[in-house]
Amino acid sequence: MTATDVLAGLPKPYYDDGMGIVIYHADARDLLPLLPKVDLVLTDPPYGIGYNHGARRAGVLLGFDGQMVLGDSRPFNPQPFLGYQRLILWGANHYASRLPDSRGWLVWDKRVGIAPNDQSDCEMAWTNFLTTARLYSRYWNGGGIGEDRWHPTQKPLVLMQWCLGLAPDAVTVLDPFMGSGTTLRAAKDLGRKAIGIEIEERYCEIAAKRLSQEVMAL
């Protein structure tokens, strides 16, 4: 932690790789006014839908049954984030009435031609800097091919890498609802700097372990 961090009142990072990837174990609302300028906010916040992971496939538990997402029991307020110049908010179809109009929506096709099941065929993200809608296809059924899962609403690593590719000049990325650290892992793999904030310490620990691994080949 630098002297600037101390003066700004930031807490000691939970994790700092010394190369620009930092995790804070905190409530994002407390830290936002203290953070340095970032080039992009990329996040998958609690949607405010009271999500309770209870899906089963042929009677088989998926490992996250009964797990709640902390903070998801109250409506998500995007207002504190709307001042950022570039912003990608996943799950925004759940709180679109609280967002400005935008032409630049992202659609993640999760089925890729495979027959629908009881989960959504796609997920959507709102952006404030794109002027066209974009589609990304990557199969995901609560988990994916060759990718471990640590969080009930985890996104694929390649999806977050694709999102970062939409802002190629964004040097520093912020994920204020970091979860298991997929956004930060994607940033590290692409040589970006990133700040993650997560209110649950268990996910800070998981993210720190993921980030401690060598940079993955793209």
mmCIF file of C-alpha atoms in Angstrom:
data_model
loop_
_atom_site.group_PDB
_atom_site.id
_atom_site.type_symbol
_atom_site.label_atom_id
_atom_site.label_comp_id
_atom_site.label_asym_id
_atom_site.label_seq_id
_atom_site.Cartn_x
_atom_site.Cartn_y
_atom_site.Cartn_z
ATOM 1 C CA MET A 1 0.000 0.000 0.000
ATOM 2 C CA THR A 2 1.400 3.374 -1.014
ATOM 3 C CA ALA A 3 1.491 6.602 0.974
ATOM 4 C CA THR A 4 -1.209 7.908 -1.355
ATOM 5 C CA ASP A 5 -3.493 5.061 -0.275
ATOM 6 C CA VAL A 6 -2.950 5.934 3.385
ATOM 7 C CA LEU A 7 -3.716 9.608 2.816
ATOM 8 C CA ALA A 8 -6.854 8.733 0.872
ATOM 9 C CA GLY A 9 -8.095 6.663 3.796
ATOM 10 C CA LEU A 10 -8.127 3.362 1.936
ATOM 11 C CA PRO A 11 -7.782 0.260 4.086
ATOM 12 C CA LYS A 12 -4.876 -2.111 3.671
ATOM 13 C CA PRO A 13 -5.504 -4.288 0.608
ATOM 14 C CA TYR A 14 -6.564 -7.864 1.239
ATOM 15 C CA TYR A 15 -4.351 -8.809 -1.706
ATOM 16 C CA ASP A 16 -1.792 -6.864 -3.731
ATOM 17 C CA ASP A 17 0.347 -8.568 -6.369
ATOM 18 C CA GLY A 18 2.684 -5.566 -6.599
ATOM 19 C CA MET A 19 1.941 -5.205 -10.311
ATOM 20 C CA GLY A 20 -1.359 -3.373 -10.253
ATOM 21 C CA ILE A 21 -3.883 -6.033 -9.159
ATOM 22 C CA VAL A 22 -5.450 -5.181 -5.788
ATOM 23 C CA ILE A 23 -8.328 -6.624 -3.734
ATOM 24 C CA TYR A 24 -10.154 -4.831 -0.912
ATOM 25 C CA HIS A 25 -12.360 -6.708 1.542
ATOM 26 C CA ALA A 26 -15.018 -4.057 2.061
ATOM 27 C CA ASP A 27 -18.409 -2.691 1.098
ATOM 28 C CA ALA A 28 -17.971 -0.984 -2.275
ATOM 29 C CA ARG A 29 -20.180 1.924 -1.243
ATOM 30 C CA ASP A 30 -17.649 2.863 1.435
ATOM 31 C CA LEU A 31 -14.624 2.763 -0.875
ATOM 32 C CA LEU A 32 -15.890 4.323 -4.106
ATOM 33 C CA PRO A 33 -15.251 7.940 -3.010
ATOM 34 C CA LEU A 34 -11.690 7.028 -1.977
ATOM 35 C CA LEU A 35 -10.532 5.151 -5.074
ATOM 36 C CA PRO A 36 -8.203 6.559 -7.712
ATOM 37 C CA LYS A 37 -9.477 7.190 -11.245
ATOM 38 C CA VAL A 38 -10.187 4.067 -13.298
ATOM 39 C CA ASP A 39 -10.722 3.628 -17.029
ATOM 40 C CA LEU A 40 -13.515 1.054 -16.927
ATOM 41 C CA VAL A 41 -15.972 -0.388 -14.409
ATOM 42 C CA LEU A 42 -16.838 -3.987 -15.298
ATOM 43 C CA THR A 43 -19.020 -5.785 -12.790
ATOM 44 C CA ASP A 44 -21.799 -8.278 -12.139
ATOM 45 C CA PRO A 45 -23.608 -6.788 -9.112
ATOM 46 C CA PRO A 46 -26.408 -8.266 -6.997
ATOM 47 C CA TYR A 47 -29.498 -7.725 -9.131
ATOM 48 C CA GLY A 48 -31.984 -7.321 -6.291
ATOM 49 C CA ILE A 49 -33.967 -10.447 -7.152
ATOM 50 C CA GLY A 50 -33.436 -12.492 -3.992
ATOM 51 C CA TYR A 51 -31.630 -15.179 -5.959
ATOM 52 C CA ASN A 52 -31.377 -18.521 -4.195
ATOM 53 C CA HIS A 53 -29.373 -21.129 -6.026
ATOM 54 C CA GLY A 54 -31.515 -24.238 -5.948
ATOM 55 C CA ALA A 55 -31.198 -25.745 -9.432
ATOM 56 C CA ARG A 56 -30.800 -29.480 -9.757
ATOM 57 C CA ARG A 57 -30.116 -31.638 -12.763
ATOM 58 C CA ALA A 58 -31.719 -35.104 -12.637
ATOM 59 C CA GLY A 59 -31.799 -34.875 -8.844
ATOM 60 C CA VAL A 60 -28.076 -34.094 -8.593
ATOM 61 C CA LEU A 61 -26.932 -31.244 -6.365
ATOM 62 C CA LEU A 62 -24.771 -28.699 -8.172
ATOM 63 C CA GLY A 63 -22.744 -27.640 -5.149
ATOM 64 C CA PHE A 64 -24.333 -24.216 -4.639
ATOM 65 C CA ASP A 65 -27.881 -25.214 -3.731
ATOM 66 C CA GLY A 66 -29.390 -22.916 -1.132
ATOM 67 C CA GLN A 67 -26.648 -20.306 -1.420
ATOM 68 C CA MET A 68 -27.804 -16.697 -1.433
ATOM 69 C CA VAL A 69 -25.973 -13.751 -2.969
ATOM 70 C CA LEU A 70 -25.221 -11.216 -0.236
ATOM 71 C CA GLY A 71 -27.078 -7.959 -0.859
ATOM 72 C CA ASP A 72 -29.433 -9.476 -3.435
ATOM 73 C CA SER A 73 -32.459 -9.165 -1.165
ATOM 74 C CA ARG A 74 -32.758 -5.411 -1.787
ATOM 75 C CA PRO A 75 -33.090 -3.539 -5.109
ATOM 76 C CA PHE A 76 -29.778 -2.706 -6.742
ATOM 77 C CA ASN A 77 -29.106 1.027 -7.035
ATOM 78 C CA PRO A 78 -26.792 1.780 -9.987
ATOM 79 C CA GLN A 79 -26.725 5.534 -9.287
ATOM 80 C CA PRO A 80 -23.305 5.621 -7.522
ATOM 81 C CA PHE A 81 -21.688 4.137 -10.648
ATOM 82 C CA LEU A 82 -23.270 6.246 -13.360
ATOM 83 C CA GLY A 83 -20.616 8.943 -13.107
ATOM 84 C CA TYR A 84 -17.925 6.634 -14.464
ATOM 85 C CA GLN A 85 -16.999 7.365 -18.074
ATOM 86 C CA ARG A 86 -17.089 3.702 -19.124
ATOM 87 C CA LEU A 87 -19.321 1.215 -17.376
ATOM 88 C CA ILE A 88 -20.476 -2.357 -18.055
ATOM 89 C CA LEU A 89 -23.189 -3.639 -15.713
ATOM 90 C CA TRP A 90 -24.242 -7.273 -16.072
ATOM 91 C CA GLY A 91 -27.777 -8.326 -15.211
ATOM 92 C CA ALA A 92 -29.025 -4.838 -16.044
ATOM 93 C CA ASN A 93 -32.282 -6.140 -17.515
ATOM 94 C CA HIS A 94 -33.316 -6.695 -13.876
ATOM 95 C CA TYR A 95 -32.938 -2.988 -13.024
ATOM 96 C CA ALA A 96 -33.173 -1.301 -16.442
ATOM 97 C CA SER A 97 -35.803 1.158 -15.199
ATOM 98 C CA ARG A 98 -33.105 2.748 -13.026
ATOM 99 C CA LEU A 99 -30.638 3.194 -15.891
ATOM 100 C CA PRO A 100 -30.460 5.745 -18.731
ATOM 101 C CA ASP A 101 -31.369 4.602 -22.225
ATOM 102 C CA SER A 102 -28.480 2.989 -24.081
ATOM 103 C CA ARG A 103 -27.877 1.586 -27.551
ATOM 104 C CA GLY A 104 -24.859 -0.371 -26.348
ATOM 105 C CA TRP A 105 -26.261 -3.483 -24.702
ATOM 106 C CA LEU A 106 -24.289 -6.731 -24.528
ATOM 107 C CA VAL A 107 -25.934 -10.125 -24.953
ATOM 108 C CA TRP A 108 -24.200 -13.298 -23.824
ATOM 109 C CA ASP A 109 -25.656 -16.341 -25.579
ATOM 110 C CA LYS A 110 -25.245 -19.172 -23.059
ATOM 111 C CA ARG A 111 -26.883 -21.961 -25.073
ATOM 112 C CA VAL A 112 -25.049 -21.658 -28.432
ATOM 113 C CA GLY A 113 -27.669 -23.685 -30.265
ATOM 114 C CA ILE A 114 -28.214 -26.269 -27.517
ATOM 115 C CA ALA A 115 -31.823 -26.871 -26.480
ATOM 116 C CA PRO A 116 -33.085 -24.537 -23.712
ATOM 117 C CA ASN A 117 -33.389 -25.739 -20.118
ATOM 118 C CA ASP A 118 -34.835 -24.109 -16.987
ATOM 119 C CA GLN A 119 -32.103 -21.462 -16.977
ATOM 120 C CA SER A 120 -31.985 -18.267 -19.054
ATOM 121 C CA ASP A 121 -30.800 -18.686 -22.644
ATOM 122 C CA CYS A 122 -28.791 -15.486 -22.383
ATOM 123 C CA GLU A 123 -27.693 -12.732 -20.022
ATOM 124 C CA MET A 124 -27.529 -9.007 -20.707
ATOM 125 C CA ALA A 125 -25.292 -6.122 -19.749
ATOM 126 C CA TRP A 126 -25.834 -2.367 -20.046
ATOM 127 C CA THR A 127 -23.018 -0.093 -21.165
ATOM 128 C CA ASN A 128 -22.716 3.680 -21.307
ATOM 129 C CA PHE A 129 -20.013 3.907 -23.974
ATOM 130 C CA LEU A 130 -20.904 1.553 -26.820
ATOM 131 C CA THR A 131 -23.204 2.726 -29.600
ATOM 132 C CA THR A 132 -24.112 -0.711 -30.972
ATOM 133 C CA ALA A 133 -25.400 -3.904 -29.380
ATOM 134 C CA ARG A 134 -22.877 -6.765 -29.231
ATOM 135 C CA LEU A 135 -23.336 -10.545 -28.991
ATOM 136 C CA TYR A 136 -20.974 -13.081 -27.442
ATOM 137 C CA SER A 137 -21.589 -16.822 -27.617
ATOM 138 C CA ARG A 138 -20.100 -19.195 -25.091
ATOM 139 C CA TYR A 139 -21.814 -22.279 -23.725
ATOM 140 C CA TRP A 140 -22.415 -22.179 -19.960
ATOM 141 C CA ASN A 141 -24.708 -24.307 -17.861
ATOM 142 C CA GLY A 142 -23.915 -23.010 -14.398
ATOM 143 C CA GLY A 143 -20.356 -23.985 -15.202
ATOM 144 C CA GLY A 144 -18.330 -24.418 -18.321
ATOM 145 C CA ILE A 145 -15.968 -26.601 -20.219
ATOM 146 C CA GLY A 146 -12.555 -26.732 -18.566
ATOM 147 C CA GLU A 147 -13.320 -24.028 -16.005
ATOM 148 C CA ASP A 148 -13.729 -24.483 -12.256
ATOM 149 C CA ARG A 149 -16.589 -22.794 -10.449
ATOM 150 C CA TRP A 150 -16.352 -20.999 -7.102
ATOM 151 C CA HIS A 151 -19.418 -18.711 -6.972
ATOM 152 C CA PRO A 152 -23.150 -19.338 -7.611
ATOM 153 C CA THR A 153 -23.362 -16.531 -10.202
ATOM 154 C CA GLN A 154 -19.846 -16.796 -11.620
ATOM 155 C CA LYS A 155 -19.216 -15.632 -15.201
ATOM 156 C CA PRO A 156 -16.859 -17.398 -17.630
ATOM 157 C CA LEU A 157 -13.328 -16.021 -17.749
ATOM 158 C CA VAL A 158 -13.461 -15.680 -21.532
ATOM 159 C CA LEU A 159 -16.611 -13.568 -21.266
ATOM 160 C CA MET A 160 -14.862 -11.029 -19.061
ATOM 161 C CA GLN A 161 -11.846 -11.067 -21.367
ATOM 162 C CA TRP A 162 -14.204 -10.285 -24.242
ATOM 163 C CA CYS A 163 -15.722 -7.404 -22.257
ATOM 164 C CA LEU A 164 -12.269 -5.958 -21.633
ATOM 165 C CA GLY A 165 -11.590 -6.190 -25.352
ATOM 166 C CA LEU A 166 -14.453 -3.741 -25.929
ATOM 167 C CA ALA A 167 -12.363 -1.096 -24.141
ATOM 168 C CA PRO A 168 -8.847 -1.928 -25.382
ATOM 169 C CA ASP A 169 -7.290 1.268 -24.039
ATOM 170 C CA ALA A 170 -8.679 0.826 -20.502
ATOM 171 C CA VAL A 171 -5.526 0.448 -18.422
ATOM 172 C CA THR A 172 -7.157 0.223 -14.979
ATOM 173 C CA VAL A 173 -10.375 -1.718 -14.383
ATOM 174 C CA LEU A 174 -12.633 -1.677 -11.325
ATOM 175 C CA ASP A 175 -14.947 -4.482 -10.222
ATOM 176 C CA PRO A 176 -16.799 -3.283 -7.089
ATOM 177 C CA PHE A 177 -18.690 -6.605 -6.733
ATOM 178 C CA MET A 178 -15.753 -8.887 -7.374
ATOM 179 C CA GLY A 179 -17.122 -12.273 -6.281
ATOM 180 C CA SER A 180 -14.546 -14.956 -7.011
ATOM 181 C CA GLY A 181 -12.349 -12.559 -8.983
ATOM 182 C CA THR A 182 -13.087 -13.427 -12.612
ATOM 183 C CA THR A 183 -12.839 -9.809 -13.806
ATOM 184 C CA LEU A 184 -9.480 -9.380 -12.069
ATOM 185 C CA ARG A 185 -8.196 -12.681 -13.425
ATOM 186 C CA ALA A 186 -9.180 -11.599 -16.935
ATOM 187 C CA ALA A 187 -7.471 -8.240 -16.444
ATOM 188 C CA LYS A 188 -4.279 -9.881 -15.230
ATOM 189 C CA ASP A 189 -4.228 -12.288 -18.168
ATOM 190 C CA LEU A 190 -4.551 -9.315 -20.544
ATOM 191 C CA GLY A 191 -1.880 -7.255 -18.823
ATOM 192 C CA ARG A 192 -4.299 -4.709 -17.331
ATOM 193 C CA LYS A 193 -4.367 -3.237 -13.835
ATOM 194 C CA ALA A 194 -7.445 -3.922 -11.728
ATOM 195 C CA ILE A 195 -9.103 -3.111 -8.408
ATOM 196 C CA GLY A 196 -11.564 -5.555 -6.893
ATOM 197 C CA ILE A 197 -13.874 -4.998 -3.933
ATOM 198 C CA GLU A 198 -15.742 -7.840 -2.252
ATOM 199 C CA ILE A 199 -17.815 -7.795 0.923
ATOM 200 C CA GLU A 200 -17.501 -11.549 1.656
ATOM 201 C CA GLU A 201 -14.052 -12.571 2.849
ATOM 202 C CA ARG A 202 -14.350 -16.147 1.592
ATOM 203 C CA TYR A 203 -14.516 -14.866 -1.972
ATOM 204 C CA CYS A 204 -11.581 -12.518 -1.382
ATOM 205 C CA GLU A 205 -9.569 -15.587 -0.434
ATOM 206 C CA ILE A 206 -10.692 -17.517 -3.507
ATOM 207 C CA ALA A 207 -9.892 -14.577 -5.781
ATOM 208 C CA ALA A 208 -6.463 -14.138 -4.207
ATOM 209 C CA LYS A 209 -5.661 -17.798 -4.898
ATOM 210 C CA ARG A 210 -6.827 -17.479 -8.511
ATOM 211 C CA LEU A 211 -4.702 -14.383 -8.994
ATOM 212 C CA SER A 212 -1.660 -16.036 -7.464
ATOM 213 C CA GLN A 213 -1.539 -18.496 -10.339
ATOM 214 C CA GLU A 214 0.652 -17.812 -13.337
ATOM 215 C CA VAL A 215 -0.792 -15.739 -16.159
ATOM 216 C CA MET A 216 -2.905 -18.041 -18.289
ATOM 217 C CA ALA A 217 -2.284 -18.485 -21.997
ATOM 218 C CA LEU A 218 -4.954 -16.812 -24.144
#
